[in-house]
Amino acid sequence: MNVTPQQALTALRHVADPAVRSLIVAGVAAMAVQLLRVKRTSLLLGVWTAVLYAALAMPLLGSLLPALPLHVPVSEGAFASPAETRIRPPRGSAVLRVLTTGDFAAPASPAIRPVPTPRHSSSWPLGTLAAYFLTTCFLLGRLALGMVWGRRLERGAQPIHHPAVRLAVAEQAAALHLERAVRVAQSGAVAVPLTLGVLHPAILLPDNWPTWDSSKLAAVIAHELAHVKRRDALTRTISGIYRCFFWFSPLAWWLHRYLADLAELASDEDAIGAGADRADYAEVLMSFFTAINQGRGRVRSQGISMAQGTRACRRIEQVLSAPPVARVTLRRPLIVLIAAGAIVAVVLIAALKPMLAAASSPRSTRIIANGDGMNFAIVSNHSMSMNGSLGDRDEVQSLQRKLPGDFIWFTHDGSAYVIQDAATLKIARQLYEPVEALSRQQEALARKQQALGNQQEELARKMEAVTVKTPGDIDAQLLTLESAARRLGAASSRQELAELQDQIGHLQSEIGGAQGSAGRAEELLGRQQSELGRQQGQLGRQQGSLGQEEGRRARQASRAMQAILQQALSNGLARRVM
């Protein structure tokens, strides 16, 4: 499969866009934590877990949100001064034929040859994309090997059925309101307790656990069950996956490490809240740190978050100095609320971008065609006409802030070029004058369509307001008829029945007349709506015809424009953007 430099650049943008959005969300979350002075570890863990899930959802949300202004930086000195010579189409050239005869046929001039572009100017997107995929595959492979190693470690462990362990698990699970079944086993390959498994969690204890006293065993079980309660193994796996795909973002590495630290601190709080003595618990942690640093019977990577000196000291200091607090668990609805708030913040932040761009720049963008060949844009101070996709718009708008005056931007062989020659700009504008005239006619028809639509809405409101105007004393008449009907019995005469039927018929006639009046009003409004619909249909057909003609003219002009761009490359009027 051959990948062009332009496709590689687009793929890199698709990866960079969610990474930048995630950084913005993390910044908002950090400011909120600071402003609200959130200190409780369990709350911090919930907030940053929500940020992780929001970051993981960014690639899916990217298709629903406006694009971020990601572009290759352009230096001010990347462009030479405009050429002094003006473009003069040779006799018989395709450009001269277009301007004099209006023939937009595809040019076939043998004098027009593309200028070969140096390899280094277009190969860097391919090299960068290849490096990204290689690094991602390496990190995914390392993560998969770690999961396989953990699974083998769990399978090789021996289940523990000792009454003391079973009693400690039952007591601490009840204190944590944990209903999940947890397997407890021992292994000589581990030096400290750890929890493995996402769907089927298991607590592994070192083989020297029988030498522990009951208080140490209870504290260890409470610590590990707190991990199971919060599903920290799942969070760590997800953060690892996010780091594999967004390894180039500092947020991915920081979030993976910070979430692991918060999970350990939160489990320490739970263990102390379960009744463990602070001094004894600190000694337990210190013994585990010593065992990890000695590397006795365990791979160091499994305990590196506990063994590093500064973080180990921080945990022990927090255990000894933190004031006693009531154990608080973060409820699931609160986590959902935080996650929803993070996603809403993402949407609002993304929505601010186009509004700020519109406020800062009065220029309008018109997509004149999207055909084959080189993508290009004809840029002036107040407008921009593009042939291509909206993905190039941000790069062109960034270039507008660096280049004075009007210019033509286009891409060729993976590189971007600009033309500032006045004669070339004039020819390009003349090519698209018929297209712009048709576009203005389309806009005028659209305004008429909008006016007819407003009239349709007004008639619809009038139709909803049409009601059946019944006689004002209809309630009194109904009560009179009801009482008269009750007085009639088996001995009633035919005359009395006839009088009652006559009254009922009279009332029905009045109601029928009111309904007929309302029906005639609705019929009149319906005919008016039908007429408006007929006019809208006629305008729609006109718009369709103009649209077809505009598309045909735009394609023809685009083909002619390709010849102009090739000729500018040959004549040296096109300057490559460095």
Short mmCIF file of N, CA, C and O in Angstrom, two decimals, residues 101-213:
data_model
loop_
_atom_site.label_atom_id
_atom_site.label_comp_id
_atom_site.label_asym_id
_atom_site.label_seq_id
_atom_site.Cartn_x
_atom_site.Cartn_y
_atom_site.Cartn_z
N THR A 101 -11.17 32.68 -25.66
CA THR A 101 -12.29 31.96 -26.27
C THR A 101 -13.25 31.38 -25.26
O THR A 101 -14.34 30.95 -25.64
N GLY A 102 -12.87 31.34 -23.99
CA GLY A 102 -13.77 30.75 -22.99
C GLY A 102 -13.77 29.24 -23.01
O GLY A 102 -14.61 28.61 -22.39
N ASP A 103 -12.83 28.62 -23.74
CA ASP A 103 -12.76 27.15 -23.82
C ASP A 103 -12.03 26.63 -22.59
O ASP A 103 -10.85 26.88 -22.41
N PHE A 104 -12.76 25.90 -21.75
CA PHE A 104 -12.18 25.38 -20.51
C PHE A 104 -11.70 23.96 -20.66
O PHE A 104 -11.62 23.22 -19.70
N ALA A 105 -11.45 23.49 -21.86
CA ALA A 105 -11.01 22.10 -22.04
C ALA A 105 -9.72 21.86 -21.30
O ALA A 105 -8.91 22.76 -21.08
N ALA A 106 -9.49 20.63 -20.91
CA ALA A 106 -8.28 20.28 -20.16
C ALA A 106 -7.06 20.58 -20.98
O ALA A 106 -6.97 20.21 -22.16
N PRO A 107 -6.06 21.28 -20.46
CA PRO A 107 -4.88 21.65 -21.24
C PRO A 107 -3.98 20.46 -21.46
O PRO A 107 -3.95 19.53 -20.69
N ALA A 108 -3.26 20.51 -22.53
CA ALA A 108 -2.32 19.44 -22.85
C ALA A 108 -1.05 20.03 -23.46
O ALA A 108 -0.56 19.59 -24.47
N SER A 109 -0.55 21.12 -22.88
CA SER A 109 0.63 21.79 -23.44
C SER A 109 1.89 21.03 -23.05
O SER A 109 2.14 20.78 -21.88
N PRO A 110 2.70 20.62 -24.03
CA PRO A 110 3.92 19.88 -23.69
C PRO A 110 4.97 20.75 -23.04
O PRO A 110 5.94 20.23 -22.51
N ALA A 111 4.80 22.08 -23.10
CA ALA A 111 5.82 22.95 -22.52
C ALA A 111 5.71 23.02 -21.01
O ALA A 111 6.60 23.54 -20.35
N ILE A 112 4.62 22.52 -20.47
CA ILE A 112 4.40 22.61 -19.02
C ILE A 112 4.90 21.34 -18.39
O ILE A 112 4.38 20.26 -18.64
N ARG A 113 5.93 21.46 -17.56
CA ARG A 113 6.50 20.29 -16.90
C ARG A 113 6.64 20.58 -15.42
O ARG A 113 7.11 21.68 -15.04
N PRO A 114 6.25 19.67 -14.55
CA PRO A 114 6.41 19.88 -13.11
C PRO A 114 7.87 19.92 -12.73
O PRO A 114 8.70 19.21 -13.29
N VAL A 115 8.18 20.77 -11.78
CA VAL A 115 9.54 20.89 -11.28
C VAL A 115 9.76 19.83 -10.22
O VAL A 115 8.97 19.72 -9.29
N PRO A 116 10.77 18.97 -10.35
CA PRO A 116 11.00 17.94 -9.33
C PRO A 116 11.31 18.57 -7.99
O PRO A 116 12.05 19.55 -7.89
N THR A 117 10.70 18.03 -6.94
CA THR A 117 10.87 18.55 -5.59
C THR A 117 11.91 17.72 -4.86
O THR A 117 11.92 16.50 -4.98
N PRO A 118 12.79 18.33 -4.12
CA PRO A 118 13.79 17.56 -3.38
C PRO A 118 13.13 16.56 -2.45
O PRO A 118 12.08 16.81 -1.91
N ARG A 119 13.81 15.44 -2.25
CA ARG A 119 13.23 14.36 -1.47
C ARG A 119 12.98 14.78 -0.04
O ARG A 119 11.99 14.40 0.56
N HIS A 120 13.88 15.57 0.54
CA HIS A 120 13.75 15.90 1.95
C HIS A 120 12.54 16.77 2.22
O HIS A 120 12.07 16.86 3.35
N SER A 121 12.01 17.46 1.21
CA SER A 121 10.88 18.36 1.45
C SER A 121 9.57 17.63 1.62
O SER A 121 8.65 18.18 2.20
N SER A 122 9.46 16.41 1.11
CA SER A 122 8.17 15.72 1.18
C SER A 122 8.25 14.39 1.89
O SER A 122 7.23 13.74 2.07
N SER A 123 9.43 13.96 2.30
CA SER A 123 9.55 12.64 2.91
C SER A 123 9.36 12.65 4.41
O SER A 123 9.14 11.60 5.01
N TRP A 124 9.43 13.84 5.06
CA TRP A 124 9.36 13.84 6.51
C TRP A 124 8.01 13.38 7.04
O TRP A 124 7.97 12.72 8.10
N PRO A 125 6.84 13.65 6.39
CA PRO A 125 5.60 13.08 6.95
C PRO A 125 5.59 11.56 6.93
O PRO A 125 5.11 10.92 7.88
N LEU A 126 6.14 10.97 5.87
CA LEU A 126 6.19 9.50 5.80
C LEU A 126 7.10 8.95 6.88
O LEU A 126 6.77 7.95 7.55
N GLY A 127 8.26 9.57 7.09
CA GLY A 127 9.17 9.10 8.12
C GLY A 127 8.58 9.25 9.52
O GLY A 127 8.73 8.37 10.37
N THR A 128 7.92 10.38 9.75
CA THR A 128 7.31 10.60 11.06
C THR A 128 6.18 9.61 11.32
O THR A 128 6.04 9.07 12.43
N LEU A 129 5.36 9.35 10.30
CA LEU A 129 4.27 8.39 10.47
C LEU A 129 4.82 6.98 10.72
O LEU A 129 4.29 6.24 11.56
N ALA A 130 5.88 6.61 10.01
CA ALA A 130 6.48 5.29 10.23
C ALA A 130 7.03 5.18 11.65
O ALA A 130 6.87 4.16 12.32
N ALA A 131 7.68 6.25 12.13
CA ALA A 131 8.20 6.24 13.50
C ALA A 131 7.08 6.12 14.52
O ALA A 131 7.21 5.42 15.54
N TYR A 132 5.97 6.80 14.24
CA TYR A 132 4.83 6.71 15.16
C TYR A 132 4.30 5.28 15.25
O TYR A 132 4.07 4.75 16.34
N PHE A 133 4.12 4.63 14.10
CA PHE A 133 3.58 3.28 14.10
C PHE A 133 4.55 2.29 14.75
O PHE A 133 4.13 1.40 15.49
N LEU A 134 5.83 2.44 14.49
CA LEU A 134 6.81 1.54 15.10
C LEU A 134 6.82 1.68 16.62
O LEU A 134 6.85 0.69 17.36
N THR A 135 6.82 2.92 17.09
CA THR A 135 6.82 3.14 18.54
C THR A 135 5.54 2.63 19.17
O THR A 135 5.55 2.02 20.25
N THR A 136 4.39 2.88 18.50
CA THR A 136 3.12 2.40 19.04
C THR A 136 3.09 0.88 19.11
O THR A 136 2.65 0.30 20.11
N CYS A 137 3.56 0.21 18.07
CA CYS A 137 3.59 -1.26 18.07
C CYS A 137 4.51 -1.78 19.16
O CYS A 137 4.19 -2.78 19.84
N PHE A 138 5.65 -1.12 19.38
CA PHE A 138 6.56 -1.56 20.43
C PHE A 138 5.91 -1.44 21.81
O PHE A 138 5.98 -2.37 22.63
N LEU A 139 5.24 -0.31 22.07
CA LEU A 139 4.61 -0.11 23.38
C LEU A 139 3.43 -1.06 23.57
O LEU A 139 3.22 -1.59 24.68
N LEU A 140 2.65 -1.30 22.50
CA LEU A 140 1.56 -2.26 22.62
C LEU A 140 2.09 -3.66 22.89
O LEU A 140 1.51 -4.42 23.69
N GLY A 141 3.20 -4.02 22.23
CA GLY A 141 3.78 -5.33 22.48
C GLY A 141 4.28 -5.47 23.91
O GLY A 141 4.09 -6.52 24.55
N ARG A 142 4.89 -4.41 24.42
CA ARG A 142 5.36 -4.46 25.81
C ARG A 142 4.19 -4.57 26.79
O ARG A 142 4.27 -5.31 27.79
N LEU A 143 3.10 -3.83 26.50
CA LEU A 143 1.92 -3.93 27.36
C LEU A 143 1.32 -5.33 27.31
O LEU A 143 0.92 -5.89 28.34
N ALA A 144 1.25 -5.90 26.11
CA ALA A 144 0.69 -7.26 25.97
C ALA A 144 1.55 -8.28 26.71
O ALA A 144 1.03 -9.19 27.37
N LEU A 145 2.88 -8.14 26.63
CA LEU A 145 3.76 -9.06 27.34
C LEU A 145 3.57 -8.94 28.85
O LEU A 145 3.60 -9.95 29.57
N GLY A 146 3.40 -7.72 29.34
CA GLY A 146 3.14 -7.55 30.77
C GLY A 146 1.86 -8.21 31.21
O GLY A 146 1.80 -8.82 32.29
N MET A 147 0.81 -8.11 30.38
CA MET A 147 -0.46 -8.75 30.73
C MET A 147 -0.33 -10.27 30.71
O MET A 147 -0.89 -10.97 31.57
N VAL A 148 0.41 -10.78 29.72
CA VAL A 148 0.62 -12.24 29.66
C VAL A 148 1.42 -12.70 30.86
O VAL A 148 1.11 -13.74 31.48
N TRP A 149 2.45 -11.94 31.24
CA TRP A 149 3.25 -12.30 32.40
C TRP A 149 2.40 -12.31 33.67
O TRP A 149 2.50 -13.20 34.51
N GLY A 150 1.53 -11.29 33.82
CA GLY A 150 0.66 -11.24 34.98
C GLY A 150 -0.31 -12.41 35.03
O GLY A 150 -0.59 -12.97 36.10
N ARG A 151 -0.81 -12.78 33.86
CA ARG A 151 -1.74 -13.92 33.80
C ARG A 151 -1.03 -15.22 34.20
O ARG A 151 -1.58 -16.04 34.94
N ARG A 152 0.18 -15.41 33.70
CA ARG A 152 0.94 -16.61 34.07
C ARG A 152 1.28 -16.60 35.55
O ARG A 152 1.25 -17.65 36.22
N LEU A 153 1.61 -15.43 36.07
CA LEU A 153 1.90 -15.33 37.50
C LEU A 153 0.70 -15.72 38.34
O LEU A 153 0.81 -16.43 39.35
N GLU A 154 -0.48 -15.26 37.92
CA GLU A 154 -1.70 -15.59 38.66
C GLU A 154 -2.01 -17.07 38.59
O GLU A 154 -2.38 -17.70 39.59
N ARG A 155 -1.85 -17.66 37.41
CA ARG A 155 -2.15 -19.09 37.26
C ARG A 155 -1.18 -19.96 38.05
O ARG A 155 -1.56 -21.03 38.54
N GLY A 156 0.07 -19.51 38.19
CA GLY A 156 1.05 -20.30 38.92
C GLY A 156 0.98 -20.15 40.42
O GLY A 156 1.69 -20.86 41.14
N ALA A 157 0.16 -19.21 40.92
CA ALA A 157 0.07 -18.99 42.36
C ALA A 157 -0.81 -20.07 43.01
O ALA A 157 -1.72 -20.61 42.39
N GLN A 158 -0.53 -20.34 44.29
CA GLN A 158 -1.28 -21.36 45.03
C GLN A 158 -2.38 -20.70 45.84
O GLN A 158 -2.12 -19.76 46.59
N PRO A 159 -3.62 -21.16 45.70
CA PRO A 159 -4.72 -20.56 46.47
C PRO A 159 -4.49 -20.70 47.98
O PRO A 159 -3.90 -21.68 48.45
N ILE A 160 -4.95 -19.70 48.73
CA ILE A 160 -4.83 -19.69 50.19
C ILE A 160 -6.21 -19.94 50.78
O ILE A 160 -7.16 -19.20 50.51
N HIS A 161 -6.31 -20.96 51.60
CA HIS A 161 -7.58 -21.29 52.27
C HIS A 161 -7.46 -21.19 53.78
O HIS A 161 -8.31 -21.73 54.51
N HIS A 162 -6.46 -20.51 54.25
CA HIS A 162 -6.24 -20.40 55.69
C HIS A 162 -7.38 -19.61 56.33
O HIS A 162 -7.82 -18.59 55.78
N PRO A 163 -7.88 -20.05 57.47
CA PRO A 163 -9.01 -19.34 58.12
C PRO A 163 -8.71 -17.88 58.42
O PRO A 163 -9.60 -17.04 58.32
N ALA A 164 -7.46 -17.56 58.81
CA ALA A 164 -7.14 -16.17 59.13
C ALA A 164 -7.29 -15.28 57.90
O ALA A 164 -7.79 -14.15 57.99
N VAL A 165 -6.84 -15.77 56.74
CA VAL A 165 -6.96 -14.98 55.51
C VAL A 165 -8.42 -14.85 55.10
O VAL A 165 -8.88 -13.77 54.72
N ARG A 166 -9.16 -15.92 55.17
CA ARG A 166 -10.57 -15.87 54.79
C ARG A 166 -11.34 -14.93 55.69
O ARG A 166 -12.23 -14.20 55.23
N LEU A 167 -11.03 -14.93 57.00
CA LEU A 167 -11.71 -14.03 57.92
C LEU A 167 -11.37 -12.58 57.63
O LEU A 167 -12.24 -11.71 57.63
N ALA A 168 -10.08 -12.30 57.34
CA ALA A 168 -9.68 -10.92 57.03
C ALA A 168 -10.35 -10.43 55.75
O ALA A 168 -10.80 -9.28 55.67
N VAL A 169 -10.43 -11.28 54.72
CA VAL A 169 -11.09 -10.89 53.47
C VAL A 169 -12.56 -10.61 53.71
O VAL A 169 -13.13 -9.62 53.21
N ALA A 170 -13.23 -11.47 54.49
CA ALA A 170 -14.66 -11.26 54.75
C ALA A 170 -14.92 -9.97 55.51
O ALA A 170 -15.84 -9.21 55.18
N GLU A 171 -14.09 -9.69 56.54
CA GLU A 171 -14.31 -8.49 57.33
C GLU A 171 -14.05 -7.22 56.52
O GLU A 171 -14.84 -6.27 56.56
N GLN A 172 -12.95 -7.19 55.79
CA GLN A 172 -12.63 -5.98 55.04
C GLN A 172 -13.57 -5.78 53.85
O GLN A 172 -13.90 -4.65 53.49
N ALA A 173 -14.01 -6.87 53.20
CA ALA A 173 -14.97 -6.74 52.11
C ALA A 173 -16.29 -6.17 52.61
O ALA A 173 -16.94 -5.35 51.94
N ALA A 174 -16.72 -6.61 53.80
CA ALA A 174 -17.95 -6.07 54.38
C ALA A 174 -17.79 -4.60 54.72
O ALA A 174 -18.72 -3.79 54.52
N ALA A 175 -16.62 -4.21 55.22
CA ALA A 175 -16.39 -2.80 55.56
C ALA A 175 -16.38 -1.92 54.32
O ALA A 175 -16.81 -0.76 54.36
N LEU A 176 -15.90 -2.47 53.20
CA LEU A 176 -15.84 -1.71 51.94
C LEU A 176 -17.10 -1.85 51.10
O LEU A 176 -17.18 -1.26 50.00
N HIS A 177 -18.06 -2.65 51.56
CA HIS A 177 -19.29 -2.92 50.79
C HIS A 177 -18.95 -3.52 49.43
O HIS A 177 -19.53 -3.17 48.40
N LEU A 178 -17.98 -4.42 49.44
CA LEU A 178 -17.52 -5.08 48.22
C LEU A 178 -18.23 -6.42 48.10
O LEU A 178 -18.16 -7.27 49.00
N GLU A 179 -18.93 -6.61 46.98
CA GLU A 179 -19.67 -7.84 46.76
C GLU A 179 -19.00 -8.76 45.75
O GLU A 179 -19.47 -9.87 45.53
N ARG A 180 -17.92 -8.32 45.11
CA ARG A 180 -17.25 -9.14 44.11
C ARG A 180 -16.44 -10.24 44.80
O ARG A 180 -15.86 -10.04 45.87
N ALA A 181 -16.38 -11.39 44.15
CA ALA A 181 -15.56 -12.48 44.66
C ALA A 181 -14.11 -12.22 44.28
O ALA A 181 -13.80 -11.89 43.13
N VAL A 182 -13.23 -12.37 45.25
CA VAL A 182 -11.81 -12.09 45.04
C VAL A 182 -11.02 -13.34 45.42
O VAL A 182 -11.20 -13.90 46.51
N ARG A 183 -10.16 -13.76 44.54
CA ARG A 183 -9.30 -14.92 44.80
C ARG A 183 -8.03 -14.45 45.49
O ARG A 183 -7.42 -13.46 45.08
N VAL A 184 -7.62 -15.16 46.55
CA VAL A 184 -6.40 -14.84 47.28
C VAL A 184 -5.46 -16.03 47.14
O VAL A 184 -5.85 -17.19 47.37
N ALA A 185 -4.22 -15.75 46.72
CA ALA A 185 -3.23 -16.80 46.50
C ALA A 185 -1.87 -16.31 46.92
O ALA A 185 -1.67 -15.12 47.22
N GLN A 186 -0.90 -17.22 47.00
CA GLN A 186 0.46 -16.88 47.37
C GLN A 186 1.41 -17.32 46.26
O GLN A 186 1.14 -18.26 45.52
N SER A 187 2.53 -16.57 46.13
CA SER A 187 3.50 -16.87 45.08
C SER A 187 4.88 -16.48 45.57
O SER A 187 5.06 -15.42 46.21
N GLY A 188 5.85 -17.33 45.28
CA GLY A 188 7.21 -16.99 45.61
C GLY A 188 7.84 -16.02 44.64
O GLY A 188 8.96 -15.55 44.87
N ALA A 189 7.15 -15.68 43.54
CA ALA A 189 7.68 -14.75 42.55
C ALA A 189 7.41 -13.30 42.90
O ALA A 189 7.84 -12.41 42.17
N VAL A 190 6.66 -13.05 43.97
CA VAL A 190 6.35 -11.68 44.36
C VAL A 190 6.97 -11.41 45.72
O VAL A 190 7.07 -12.31 46.57
N ALA A 191 7.38 -10.18 45.94
CA ALA A 191 7.95 -9.77 47.21
C ALA A 191 6.99 -8.93 48.03
O ALA A 191 7.17 -8.79 49.23
N VAL A 192 5.97 -8.36 47.37
CA VAL A 192 4.98 -7.53 48.06
C VAL A 192 3.61 -7.93 47.55
O VAL A 192 3.47 -8.50 46.45
N PRO A 193 2.57 -7.64 48.29
CA PRO A 193 1.22 -7.96 47.81
C PRO A 193 0.88 -7.13 46.56
O PRO A 193 1.32 -5.98 46.42
N LEU A 194 0.11 -7.69 45.69
CA LEU A 194 -0.36 -6.97 44.51
C LEU A 194 -1.68 -7.57 44.05
O LEU A 194 -2.01 -8.70 44.41
N THR A 195 -2.41 -6.77 43.28
CA THR A 195 -3.71 -7.17 42.75
C THR A 195 -3.61 -7.27 41.24
O THR A 195 -3.10 -6.35 40.58
N LEU A 196 -4.10 -8.37 40.69
CA LEU A 196 -4.08 -8.60 39.25
C LEU A 196 -5.50 -8.90 38.78
O LEU A 196 -6.35 -9.34 39.55
N GLY A 197 -5.72 -8.68 37.49
CA GLY A 197 -6.98 -9.08 36.88
C GLY A 197 -7.99 -7.95 36.82
O GLY A 197 -8.16 -7.21 37.79
N VAL A 198 -8.63 -7.84 35.66
CA VAL A 198 -9.66 -6.81 35.46
C VAL A 198 -11.04 -7.41 35.66
O VAL A 198 -11.85 -6.89 36.44
N LEU A 199 -11.33 -8.51 34.98
CA LEU A 199 -12.64 -9.15 35.11
C LEU A 199 -12.70 -10.07 36.31
O LEU A 199 -13.74 -10.14 36.98
N HIS A 200 -11.62 -10.77 36.59
CA HIS A 200 -11.57 -11.72 37.71
C HIS A 200 -10.38 -11.35 38.58
O HIS A 200 -9.28 -11.90 38.41
N PRO A 201 -10.55 -10.43 39.53
CA PRO A 201 -9.42 -9.95 40.32
C PRO A 201 -8.89 -11.03 41.26
O PRO A 201 -9.62 -11.89 41.74
N ALA A 202 -7.59 -10.94 41.49
CA ALA A 202 -6.91 -11.86 42.40
C ALA A 202 -5.85 -11.09 43.18
O ALA A 202 -5.16 -10.23 42.62
N ILE A 203 -5.75 -11.40 44.48
CA ILE A 203 -4.75 -10.80 45.35
C ILE A 203 -3.64 -11.83 45.56
O ILE A 203 -3.91 -12.95 46.02
N LEU A 204 -2.42 -11.46 45.22
CA LEU A 204 -1.27 -12.33 45.41
C LEU A 204 -0.46 -11.85 46.60
O LEU A 204 -0.09 -10.66 46.67
N LEU A 205 -0.18 -12.75 47.54
CA LEU A 205 0.63 -12.45 48.71
C LEU A 205 1.97 -13.15 48.58
O LEU A 205 2.06 -14.23 47.99
N PRO A 206 3.04 -12.56 49.12
CA PRO A 206 4.33 -13.26 49.12
C PRO A 206 4.27 -14.51 50.00
O PRO A 206 3.40 -14.63 50.87
N ASP A 207 5.19 -15.42 49.78
CA ASP A 207 5.11 -16.70 50.48
C ASP A 207 5.46 -16.59 51.96
O ASP A 207 5.31 -17.57 52.70
N ASN A 208 5.90 -15.44 52.44
CA ASN A 208 6.20 -15.28 53.86
C ASN A 208 5.02 -14.69 54.64
O ASN A 208 5.20 -14.24 55.78
N TRP A 209 3.85 -14.65 54.05
CA TRP A 209 2.71 -14.04 54.73
C TRP A 209 2.35 -14.76 56.04
O TRP A 209 1.80 -14.09 56.95
N PRO A 210 2.60 -16.06 56.22
CA PRO A 210 2.24 -16.67 57.51
C PRO A 210 2.98 -16.06 58.69
O PRO A 210 2.55 -16.23 59.84
N THR A 211 4.09 -15.35 58.46
CA THR A 211 4.82 -14.72 59.57
C THR A 211 4.21 -13.39 59.99
O THR A 211 4.67 -12.81 60.97
N TRP A 212 3.21 -12.91 59.25
CA TRP A 212 2.59 -11.63 59.60
C TRP A 212 1.65 -11.81 60.77
O TRP A 212 1.01 -12.87 60.92
N ASP A 213 1.50 -10.72 61.57
CA ASP A 213 0.48 -10.75 62.62
C ASP A 213 -0.86 -10.39 62.01
O ASP A 213 -0.97 -10.00 60.83
#
